Tab-separated table of C-alpha atoms and ligand atoms in Angstrom:
chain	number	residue	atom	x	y	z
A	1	UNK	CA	-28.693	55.712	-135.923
A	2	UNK	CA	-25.528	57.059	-137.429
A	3	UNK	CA	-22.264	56.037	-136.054
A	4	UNK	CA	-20.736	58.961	-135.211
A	5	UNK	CA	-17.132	59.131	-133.820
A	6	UNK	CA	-14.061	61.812	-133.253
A	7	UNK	CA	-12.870	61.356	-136.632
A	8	UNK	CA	-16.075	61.798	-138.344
A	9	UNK	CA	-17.039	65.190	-135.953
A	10	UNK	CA	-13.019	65.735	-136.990
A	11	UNK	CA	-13.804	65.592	-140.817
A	12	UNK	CA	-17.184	66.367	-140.723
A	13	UNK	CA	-18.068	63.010	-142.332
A	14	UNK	CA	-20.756	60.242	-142.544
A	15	UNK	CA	-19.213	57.109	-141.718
A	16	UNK	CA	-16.435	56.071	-140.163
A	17	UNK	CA	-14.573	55.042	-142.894
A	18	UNK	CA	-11.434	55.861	-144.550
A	19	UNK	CA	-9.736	54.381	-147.854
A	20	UNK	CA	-6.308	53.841	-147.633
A	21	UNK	CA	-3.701	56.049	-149.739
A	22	UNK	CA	-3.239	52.886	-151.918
A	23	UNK	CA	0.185	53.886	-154.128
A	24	UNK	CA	-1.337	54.486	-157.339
A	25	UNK	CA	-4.571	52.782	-157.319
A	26	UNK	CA	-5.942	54.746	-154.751
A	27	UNK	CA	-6.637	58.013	-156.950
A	28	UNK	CA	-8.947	60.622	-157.155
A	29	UNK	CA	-12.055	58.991	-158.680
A	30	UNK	CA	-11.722	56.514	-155.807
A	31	UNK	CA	-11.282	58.971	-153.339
A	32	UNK	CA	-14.247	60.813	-154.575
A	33	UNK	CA	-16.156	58.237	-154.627
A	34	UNK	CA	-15.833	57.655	-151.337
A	35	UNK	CA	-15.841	60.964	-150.414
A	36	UNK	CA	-19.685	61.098	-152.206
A	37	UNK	CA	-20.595	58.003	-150.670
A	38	UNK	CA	-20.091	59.419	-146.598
A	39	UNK	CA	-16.304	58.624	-146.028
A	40	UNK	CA	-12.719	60.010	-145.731
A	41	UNK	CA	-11.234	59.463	-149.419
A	42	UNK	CA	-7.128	59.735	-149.081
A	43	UNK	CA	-5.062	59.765	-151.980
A	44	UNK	CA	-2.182	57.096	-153.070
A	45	UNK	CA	0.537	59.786	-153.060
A	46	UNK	CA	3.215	56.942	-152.621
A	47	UNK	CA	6.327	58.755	-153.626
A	48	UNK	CA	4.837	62.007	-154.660
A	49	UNK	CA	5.000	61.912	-158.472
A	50	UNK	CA	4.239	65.852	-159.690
A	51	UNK	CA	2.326	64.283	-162.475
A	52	UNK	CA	0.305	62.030	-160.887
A	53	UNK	CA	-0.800	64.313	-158.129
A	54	UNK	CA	-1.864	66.757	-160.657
A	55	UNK	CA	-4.163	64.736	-162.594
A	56	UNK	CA	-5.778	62.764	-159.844
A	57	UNK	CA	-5.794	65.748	-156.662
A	58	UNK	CA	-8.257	67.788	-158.980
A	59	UNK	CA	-10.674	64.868	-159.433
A	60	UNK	CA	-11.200	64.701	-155.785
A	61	UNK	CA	-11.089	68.424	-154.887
A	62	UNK	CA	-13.810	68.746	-157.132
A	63	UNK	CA	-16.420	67.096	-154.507
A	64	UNK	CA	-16.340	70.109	-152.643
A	65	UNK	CA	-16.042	67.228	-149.470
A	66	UNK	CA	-12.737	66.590	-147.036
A	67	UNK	CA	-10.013	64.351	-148.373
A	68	UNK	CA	-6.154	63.588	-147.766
A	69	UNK	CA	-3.350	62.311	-149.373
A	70	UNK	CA	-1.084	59.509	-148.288
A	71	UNK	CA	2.806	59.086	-148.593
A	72	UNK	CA	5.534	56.235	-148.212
A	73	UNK	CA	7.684	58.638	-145.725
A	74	UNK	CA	10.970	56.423	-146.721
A	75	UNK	CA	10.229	57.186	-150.125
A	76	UNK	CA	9.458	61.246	-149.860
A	77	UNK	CA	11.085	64.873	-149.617
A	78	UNK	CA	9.880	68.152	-148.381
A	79	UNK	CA	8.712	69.501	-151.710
A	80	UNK	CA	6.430	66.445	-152.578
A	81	UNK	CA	4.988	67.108	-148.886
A	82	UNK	CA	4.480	70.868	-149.838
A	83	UNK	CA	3.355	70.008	-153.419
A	84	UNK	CA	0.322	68.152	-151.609
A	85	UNK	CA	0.148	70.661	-149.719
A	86	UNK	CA	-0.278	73.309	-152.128
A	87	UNK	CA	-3.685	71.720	-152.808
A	88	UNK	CA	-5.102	71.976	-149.641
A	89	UNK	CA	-5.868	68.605	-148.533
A	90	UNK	CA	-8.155	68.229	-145.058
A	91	UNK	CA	-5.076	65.994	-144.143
A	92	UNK	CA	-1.804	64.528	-145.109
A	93	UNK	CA	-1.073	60.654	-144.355
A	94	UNK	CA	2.702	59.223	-143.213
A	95	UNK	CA	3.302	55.799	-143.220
A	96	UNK	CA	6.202	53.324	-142.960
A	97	UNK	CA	9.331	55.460	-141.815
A	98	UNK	CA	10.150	58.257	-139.855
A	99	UNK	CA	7.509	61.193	-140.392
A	100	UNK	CA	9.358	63.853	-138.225
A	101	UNK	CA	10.862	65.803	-140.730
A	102	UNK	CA	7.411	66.363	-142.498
A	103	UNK	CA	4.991	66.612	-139.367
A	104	UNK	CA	5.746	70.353	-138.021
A	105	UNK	CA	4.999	71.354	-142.003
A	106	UNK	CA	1.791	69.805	-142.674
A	107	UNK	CA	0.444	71.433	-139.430
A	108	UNK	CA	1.656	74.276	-139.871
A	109	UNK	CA	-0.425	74.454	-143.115
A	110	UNK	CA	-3.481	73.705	-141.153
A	111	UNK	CA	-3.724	70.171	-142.578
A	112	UNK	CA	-4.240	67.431	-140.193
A	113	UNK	CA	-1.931	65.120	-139.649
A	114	UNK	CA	-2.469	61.084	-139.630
A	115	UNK	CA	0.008	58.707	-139.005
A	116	UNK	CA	-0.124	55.222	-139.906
A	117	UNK	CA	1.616	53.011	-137.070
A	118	UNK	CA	2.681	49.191	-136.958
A	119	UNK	CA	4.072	48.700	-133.133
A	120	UNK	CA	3.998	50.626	-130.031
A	121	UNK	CA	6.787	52.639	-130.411
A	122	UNK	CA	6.032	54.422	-133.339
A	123	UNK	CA	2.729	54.812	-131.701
A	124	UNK	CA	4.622	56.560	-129.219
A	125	UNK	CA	6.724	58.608	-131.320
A	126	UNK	CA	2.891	59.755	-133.150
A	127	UNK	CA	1.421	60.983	-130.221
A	128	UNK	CA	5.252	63.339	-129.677
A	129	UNK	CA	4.725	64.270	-133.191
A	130	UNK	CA	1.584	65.463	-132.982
A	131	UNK	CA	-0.179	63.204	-134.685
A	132	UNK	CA	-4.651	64.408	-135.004
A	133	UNK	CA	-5.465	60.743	-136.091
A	134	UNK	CA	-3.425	57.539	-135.541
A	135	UNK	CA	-3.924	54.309	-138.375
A	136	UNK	CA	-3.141	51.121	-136.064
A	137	UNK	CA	-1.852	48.340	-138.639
A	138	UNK	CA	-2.423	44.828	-137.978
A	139	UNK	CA	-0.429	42.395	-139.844
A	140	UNK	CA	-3.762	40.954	-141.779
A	141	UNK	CA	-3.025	44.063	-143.737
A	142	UNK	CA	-2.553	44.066	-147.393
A	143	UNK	CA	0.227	45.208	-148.649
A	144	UNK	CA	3.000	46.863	-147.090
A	145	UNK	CA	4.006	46.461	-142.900
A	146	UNK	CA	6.133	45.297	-140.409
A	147	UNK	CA	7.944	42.163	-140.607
A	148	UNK	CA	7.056	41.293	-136.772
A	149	UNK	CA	3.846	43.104	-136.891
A	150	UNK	CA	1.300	42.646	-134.281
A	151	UNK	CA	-2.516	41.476	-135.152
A	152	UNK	CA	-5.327	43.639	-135.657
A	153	UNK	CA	-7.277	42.565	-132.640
A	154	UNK	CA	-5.187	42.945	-129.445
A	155	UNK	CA	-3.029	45.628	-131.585
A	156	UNK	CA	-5.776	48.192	-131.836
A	157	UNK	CA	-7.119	48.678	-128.344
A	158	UNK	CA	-3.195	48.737	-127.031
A	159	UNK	CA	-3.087	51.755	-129.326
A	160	UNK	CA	-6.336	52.899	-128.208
A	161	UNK	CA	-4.829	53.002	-125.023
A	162	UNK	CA	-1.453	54.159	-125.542
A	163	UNK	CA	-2.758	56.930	-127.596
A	164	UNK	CA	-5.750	58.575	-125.604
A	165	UNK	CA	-7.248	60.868	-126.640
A	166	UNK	CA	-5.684	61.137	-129.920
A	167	UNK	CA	-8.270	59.433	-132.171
A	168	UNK	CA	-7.175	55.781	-133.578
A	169	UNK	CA	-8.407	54.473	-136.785
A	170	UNK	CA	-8.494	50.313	-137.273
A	171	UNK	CA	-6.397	49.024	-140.181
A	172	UNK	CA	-5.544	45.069	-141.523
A	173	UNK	CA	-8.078	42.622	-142.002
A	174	UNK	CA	-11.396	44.609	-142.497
A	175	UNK	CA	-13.218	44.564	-145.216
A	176	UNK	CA	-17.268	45.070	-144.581
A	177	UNK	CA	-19.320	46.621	-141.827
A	178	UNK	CA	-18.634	43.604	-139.906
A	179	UNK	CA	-15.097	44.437	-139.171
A	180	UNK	CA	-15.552	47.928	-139.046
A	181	UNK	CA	-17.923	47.738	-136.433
A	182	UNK	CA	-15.744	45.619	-134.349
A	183	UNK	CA	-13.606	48.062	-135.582
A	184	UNK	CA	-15.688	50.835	-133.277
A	185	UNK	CA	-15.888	48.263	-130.269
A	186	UNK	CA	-11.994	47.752	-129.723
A	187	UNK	CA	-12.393	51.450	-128.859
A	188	UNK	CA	-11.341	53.167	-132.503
A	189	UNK	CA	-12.850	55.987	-134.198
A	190	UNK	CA	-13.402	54.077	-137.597
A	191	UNK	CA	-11.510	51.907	-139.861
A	192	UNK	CA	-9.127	52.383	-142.543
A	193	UNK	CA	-9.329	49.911	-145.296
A	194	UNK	CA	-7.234	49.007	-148.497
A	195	UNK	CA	-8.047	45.609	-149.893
A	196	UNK	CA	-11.570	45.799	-150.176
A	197	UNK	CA	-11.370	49.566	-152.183
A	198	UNK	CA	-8.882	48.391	-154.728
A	199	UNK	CA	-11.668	45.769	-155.839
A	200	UNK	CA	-14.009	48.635	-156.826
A	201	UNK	CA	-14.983	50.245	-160.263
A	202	UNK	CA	-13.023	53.413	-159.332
A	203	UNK	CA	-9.242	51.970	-158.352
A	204	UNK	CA	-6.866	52.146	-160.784
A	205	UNK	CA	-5.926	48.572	-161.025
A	206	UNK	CA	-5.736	46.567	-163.608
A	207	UNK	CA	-8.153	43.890	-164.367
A	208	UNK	CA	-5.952	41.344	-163.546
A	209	UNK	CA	-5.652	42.187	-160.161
A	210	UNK	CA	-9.162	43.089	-159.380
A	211	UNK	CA	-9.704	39.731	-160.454
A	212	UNK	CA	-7.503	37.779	-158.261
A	213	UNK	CA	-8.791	39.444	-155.421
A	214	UNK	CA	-12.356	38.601	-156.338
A	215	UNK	CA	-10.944	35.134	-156.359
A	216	UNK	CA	-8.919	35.052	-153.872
A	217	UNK	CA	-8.499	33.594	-150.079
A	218	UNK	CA	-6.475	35.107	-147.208
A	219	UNK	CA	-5.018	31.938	-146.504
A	220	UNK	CA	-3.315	32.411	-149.362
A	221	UNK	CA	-1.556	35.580	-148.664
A	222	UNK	CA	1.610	35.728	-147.363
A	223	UNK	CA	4.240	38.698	-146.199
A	224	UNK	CA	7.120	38.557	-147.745
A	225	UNK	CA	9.844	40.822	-149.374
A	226	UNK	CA	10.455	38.245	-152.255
A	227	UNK	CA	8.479	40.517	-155.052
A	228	UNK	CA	9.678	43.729	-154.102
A	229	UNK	CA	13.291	42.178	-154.774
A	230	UNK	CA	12.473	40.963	-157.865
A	231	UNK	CA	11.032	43.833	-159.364
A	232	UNK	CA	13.669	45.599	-157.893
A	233	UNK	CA	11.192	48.151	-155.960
A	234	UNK	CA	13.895	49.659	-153.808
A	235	UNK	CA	11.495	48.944	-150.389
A	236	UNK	CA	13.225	48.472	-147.201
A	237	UNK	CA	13.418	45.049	-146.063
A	238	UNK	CA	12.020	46.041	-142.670
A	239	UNK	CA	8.249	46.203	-144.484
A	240	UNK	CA	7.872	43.065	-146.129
A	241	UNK	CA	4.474	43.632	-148.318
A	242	UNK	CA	1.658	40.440	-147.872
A	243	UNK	CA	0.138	40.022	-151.669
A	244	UNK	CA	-2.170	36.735	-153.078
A	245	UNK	CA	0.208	33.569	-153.857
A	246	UNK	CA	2.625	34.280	-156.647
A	247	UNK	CA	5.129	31.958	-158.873
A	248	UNK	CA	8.005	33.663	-157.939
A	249	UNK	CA	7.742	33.045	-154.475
A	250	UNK	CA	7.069	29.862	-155.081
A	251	UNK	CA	10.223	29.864	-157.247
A	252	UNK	CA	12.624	31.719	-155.245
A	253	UNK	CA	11.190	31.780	-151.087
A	254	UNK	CA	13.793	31.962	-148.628
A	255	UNK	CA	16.255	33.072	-151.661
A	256	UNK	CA	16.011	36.594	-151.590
A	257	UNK	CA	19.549	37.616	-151.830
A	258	UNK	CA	20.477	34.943	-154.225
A	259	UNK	CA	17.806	36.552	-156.525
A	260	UNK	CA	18.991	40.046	-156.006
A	261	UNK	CA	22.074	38.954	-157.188
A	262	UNK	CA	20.867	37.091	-160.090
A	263	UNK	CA	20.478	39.445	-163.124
A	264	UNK	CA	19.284	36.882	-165.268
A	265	UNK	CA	16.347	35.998	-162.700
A	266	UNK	CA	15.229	39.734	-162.667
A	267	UNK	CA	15.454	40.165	-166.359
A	268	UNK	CA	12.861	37.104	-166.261
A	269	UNK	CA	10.647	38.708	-164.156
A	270	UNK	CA	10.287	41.740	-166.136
A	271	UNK	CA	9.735	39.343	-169.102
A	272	UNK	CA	7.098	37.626	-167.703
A	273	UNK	CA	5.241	40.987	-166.819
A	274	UNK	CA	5.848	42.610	-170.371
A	275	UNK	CA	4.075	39.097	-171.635
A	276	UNK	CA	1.540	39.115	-169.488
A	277	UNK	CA	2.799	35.632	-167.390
A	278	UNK	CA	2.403	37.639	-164.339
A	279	UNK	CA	0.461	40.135	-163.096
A	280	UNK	CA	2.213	43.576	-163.504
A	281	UNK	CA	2.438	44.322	-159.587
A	282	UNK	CA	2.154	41.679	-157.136
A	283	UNK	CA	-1.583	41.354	-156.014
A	284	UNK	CA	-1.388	43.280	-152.613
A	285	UNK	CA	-4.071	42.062	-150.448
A	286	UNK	CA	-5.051	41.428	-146.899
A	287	UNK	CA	-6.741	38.418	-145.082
A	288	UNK	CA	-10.067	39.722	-145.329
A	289	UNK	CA	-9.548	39.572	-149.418
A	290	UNK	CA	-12.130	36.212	-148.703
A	291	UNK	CA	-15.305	38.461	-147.937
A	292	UNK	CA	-14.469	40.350	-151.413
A	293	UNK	CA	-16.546	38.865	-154.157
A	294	UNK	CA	-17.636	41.936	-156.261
A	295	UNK	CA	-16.219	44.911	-157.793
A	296	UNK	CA	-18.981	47.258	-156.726
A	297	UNK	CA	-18.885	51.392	-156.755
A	298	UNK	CA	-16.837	52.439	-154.259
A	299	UNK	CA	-19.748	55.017	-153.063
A	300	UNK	CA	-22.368	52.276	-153.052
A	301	UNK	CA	-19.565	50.029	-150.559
A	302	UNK	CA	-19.147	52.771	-148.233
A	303	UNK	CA	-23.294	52.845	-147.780
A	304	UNK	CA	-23.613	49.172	-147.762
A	305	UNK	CA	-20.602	49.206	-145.271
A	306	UNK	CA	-21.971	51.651	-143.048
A	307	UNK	CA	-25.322	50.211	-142.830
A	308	UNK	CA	-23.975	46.420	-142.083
A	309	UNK	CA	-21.885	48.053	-139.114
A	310	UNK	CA	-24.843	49.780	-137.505
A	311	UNK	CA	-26.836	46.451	-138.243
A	312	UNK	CA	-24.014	44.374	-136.610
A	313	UNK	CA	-23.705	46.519	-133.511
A	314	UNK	CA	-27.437	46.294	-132.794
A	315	UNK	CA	-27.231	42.777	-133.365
A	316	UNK	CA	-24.055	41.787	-131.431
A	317	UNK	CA	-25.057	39.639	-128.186
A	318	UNK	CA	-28.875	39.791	-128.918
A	319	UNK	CA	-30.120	36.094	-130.044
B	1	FMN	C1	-2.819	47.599	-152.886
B	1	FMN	C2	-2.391	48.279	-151.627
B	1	FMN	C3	-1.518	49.354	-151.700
B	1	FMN	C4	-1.147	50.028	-150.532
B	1	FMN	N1	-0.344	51.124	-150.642
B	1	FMN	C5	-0.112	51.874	-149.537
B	1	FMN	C6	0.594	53.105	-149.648
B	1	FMN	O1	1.045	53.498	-150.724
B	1	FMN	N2	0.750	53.851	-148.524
B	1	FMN	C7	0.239	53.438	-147.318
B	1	FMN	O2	0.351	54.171	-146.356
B	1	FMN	N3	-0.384	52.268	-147.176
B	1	FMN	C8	-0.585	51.482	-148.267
B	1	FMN	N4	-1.252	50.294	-148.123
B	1	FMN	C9	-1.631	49.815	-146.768
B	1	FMN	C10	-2.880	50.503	-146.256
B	1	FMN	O3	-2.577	51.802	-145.809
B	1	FMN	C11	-3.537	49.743	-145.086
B	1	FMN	O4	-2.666	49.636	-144.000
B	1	FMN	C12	-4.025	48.352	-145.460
B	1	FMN	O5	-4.592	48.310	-146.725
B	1	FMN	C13	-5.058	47.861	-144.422
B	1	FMN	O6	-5.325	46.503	-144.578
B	1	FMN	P1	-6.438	45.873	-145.565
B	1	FMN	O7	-5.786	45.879	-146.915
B	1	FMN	O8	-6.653	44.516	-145.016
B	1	FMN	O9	-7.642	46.759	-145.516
B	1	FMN	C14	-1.625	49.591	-149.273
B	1	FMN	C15	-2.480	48.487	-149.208
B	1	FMN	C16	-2.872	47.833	-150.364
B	1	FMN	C17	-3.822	46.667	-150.266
């Protein structure tokens, strides 16, 4: 059995799995990877560095296979939309912030269009846009989201719902076939998943990181805006990033504007990352970061993923 949905007829895929346009880390030996192993590799565009996009776009469009490329819309203009573009990508990613002035562009260059949404409204506003897949993020989600965001489980099938027939992918909180395939029974067409990638030999993240999310436990995350103050990220408030437990917000939670207004405090931050006291990005990560233990290929992942889905759904109610 293969568990074929929309999206993977829509992509011509294996598995319905897609890695999420992590900013940076997600690049194109990731995506690749992915793409090799059966399932949707999308870029980390983030703000649409020129630079970045040309080294890492070619080391994906050499599979031959579908991939995309993800952007922060707040963060974006036309041209770095047209730059992707320009590449051909099977499909361009929006998320956090409002996509319209991009959508009519991207499918217009025959690139489908996914938009990543975080309450029913915007869910709303995907379907007017256009939207060929929609990304429903719970607030288990690592990294970036909305500060009331809803959770994974009852948020998905309202989406499902909302949205039909445009296909919905499953985002926050999964991280093996387990999740996906309960993934597939809230009614989506796959899951897209972060966390668990950026713990693979392929992500561009450094060791550090990797490491803490091999050792680390969602009850430890938190959401919080704290870090992208003190590193002075420019992020709207109104998507407050969950990461692993940091010092700094131990140091400074609930102070946030005190600490944007302490220079001294963010001079220390940036001296505690050029030592190496801190990790040089907060650790973005999920709740699911407990089921990561390894730092496998991300091609070998997507197989063992697809194959513990199948195995779950054959399993589920049987004794
Ligand atoms: C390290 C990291 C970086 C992320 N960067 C982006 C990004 O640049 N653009 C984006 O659309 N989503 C980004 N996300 C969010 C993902 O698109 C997705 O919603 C999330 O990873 C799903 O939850 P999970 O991490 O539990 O799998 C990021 C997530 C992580 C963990």
């Amino acid at each position: 059995m293969t568990l074929s949905t929309v999206f993977t007829e829509m992509f011509g895929v294996r598995h319905p799995i897609a890695s999420a346009p992590m900013g940076g880390s997600a690049g194109g030996a990731l995506a690749a990877a992915v793409s090799r192993g059966g399932g949707f590799g999308i870029l980390g565009g983030a703000y649409g560095d020129p630079e970045w996009l040309a080294r890492e776009v070619p080391i994906v469009a050499a599979t031959g296979g579908p991939w995309g490329v993800g952007f922060l819309t707040w963060g974006i203009d036309l041209a770095a939309v047209e730059l992707a573009l320009s590449h051909g990508p099977s499909a361009v990613m929006l998320s956090f912030g409002d996509p319209s002035p991009y959508t009519e562009r991207v499918r217009e260059a025959g690139a489908r269009l996914i938009l990543q949404v975080t309450d029913l409204e915007e869910a709303r506003q995907a379907v007017d846009l256009g939207a060929d897949v929609i990304v429903a993020q719970g607030t288990e989600s690592g990294g970036h989201g909305a500060a009331h965001g809803r959770s994974t489980l009852p948020f998905v099938p309202a989406v499902v719902d909302l949205v039909a027939p445009v296909p919905v992918l499953a985002a926050g909180g999964i991280a093996d076939g387990r999740g996906v395939a309960a993934a597939l029974v809230l009614g989506a067409a796959g899951a897209l998943i972060g966390t668990r990638f950026q713990a693979t030999v392929e992500a561009l993240a450094d060791p550090s990181i990797t490491r803490a999310i091999v050792e680390g436990r969602g009850q430890d995350t938190e959401r919080s805006n704290l870090l992208d103050v003190a590193r002075g990220s420019g992020w709207p408030s109104k998507y407050p990033a969950r990461t692993l437990g940091h010092p700094y917000l131990d140091r400074w939670r609930g102070r946030e504007a005190e600490l944007a207004a302490d220079p001294q405090a963010l001079q220390d931050y940036q001296d505690d990352v050029a030592r190496g006291a801190i990790t040089p990005l907060p650790v973005w990560a999920g709740e699911a970061v407990d089921l990561i233990t390894d730092l496998p290929p991300a091609e070998d992942l997507i197989t063992a993923m697809a194959a513990q889905a199948e195995e779950a759904l054959n399993r589920a109610g049987r004794r």
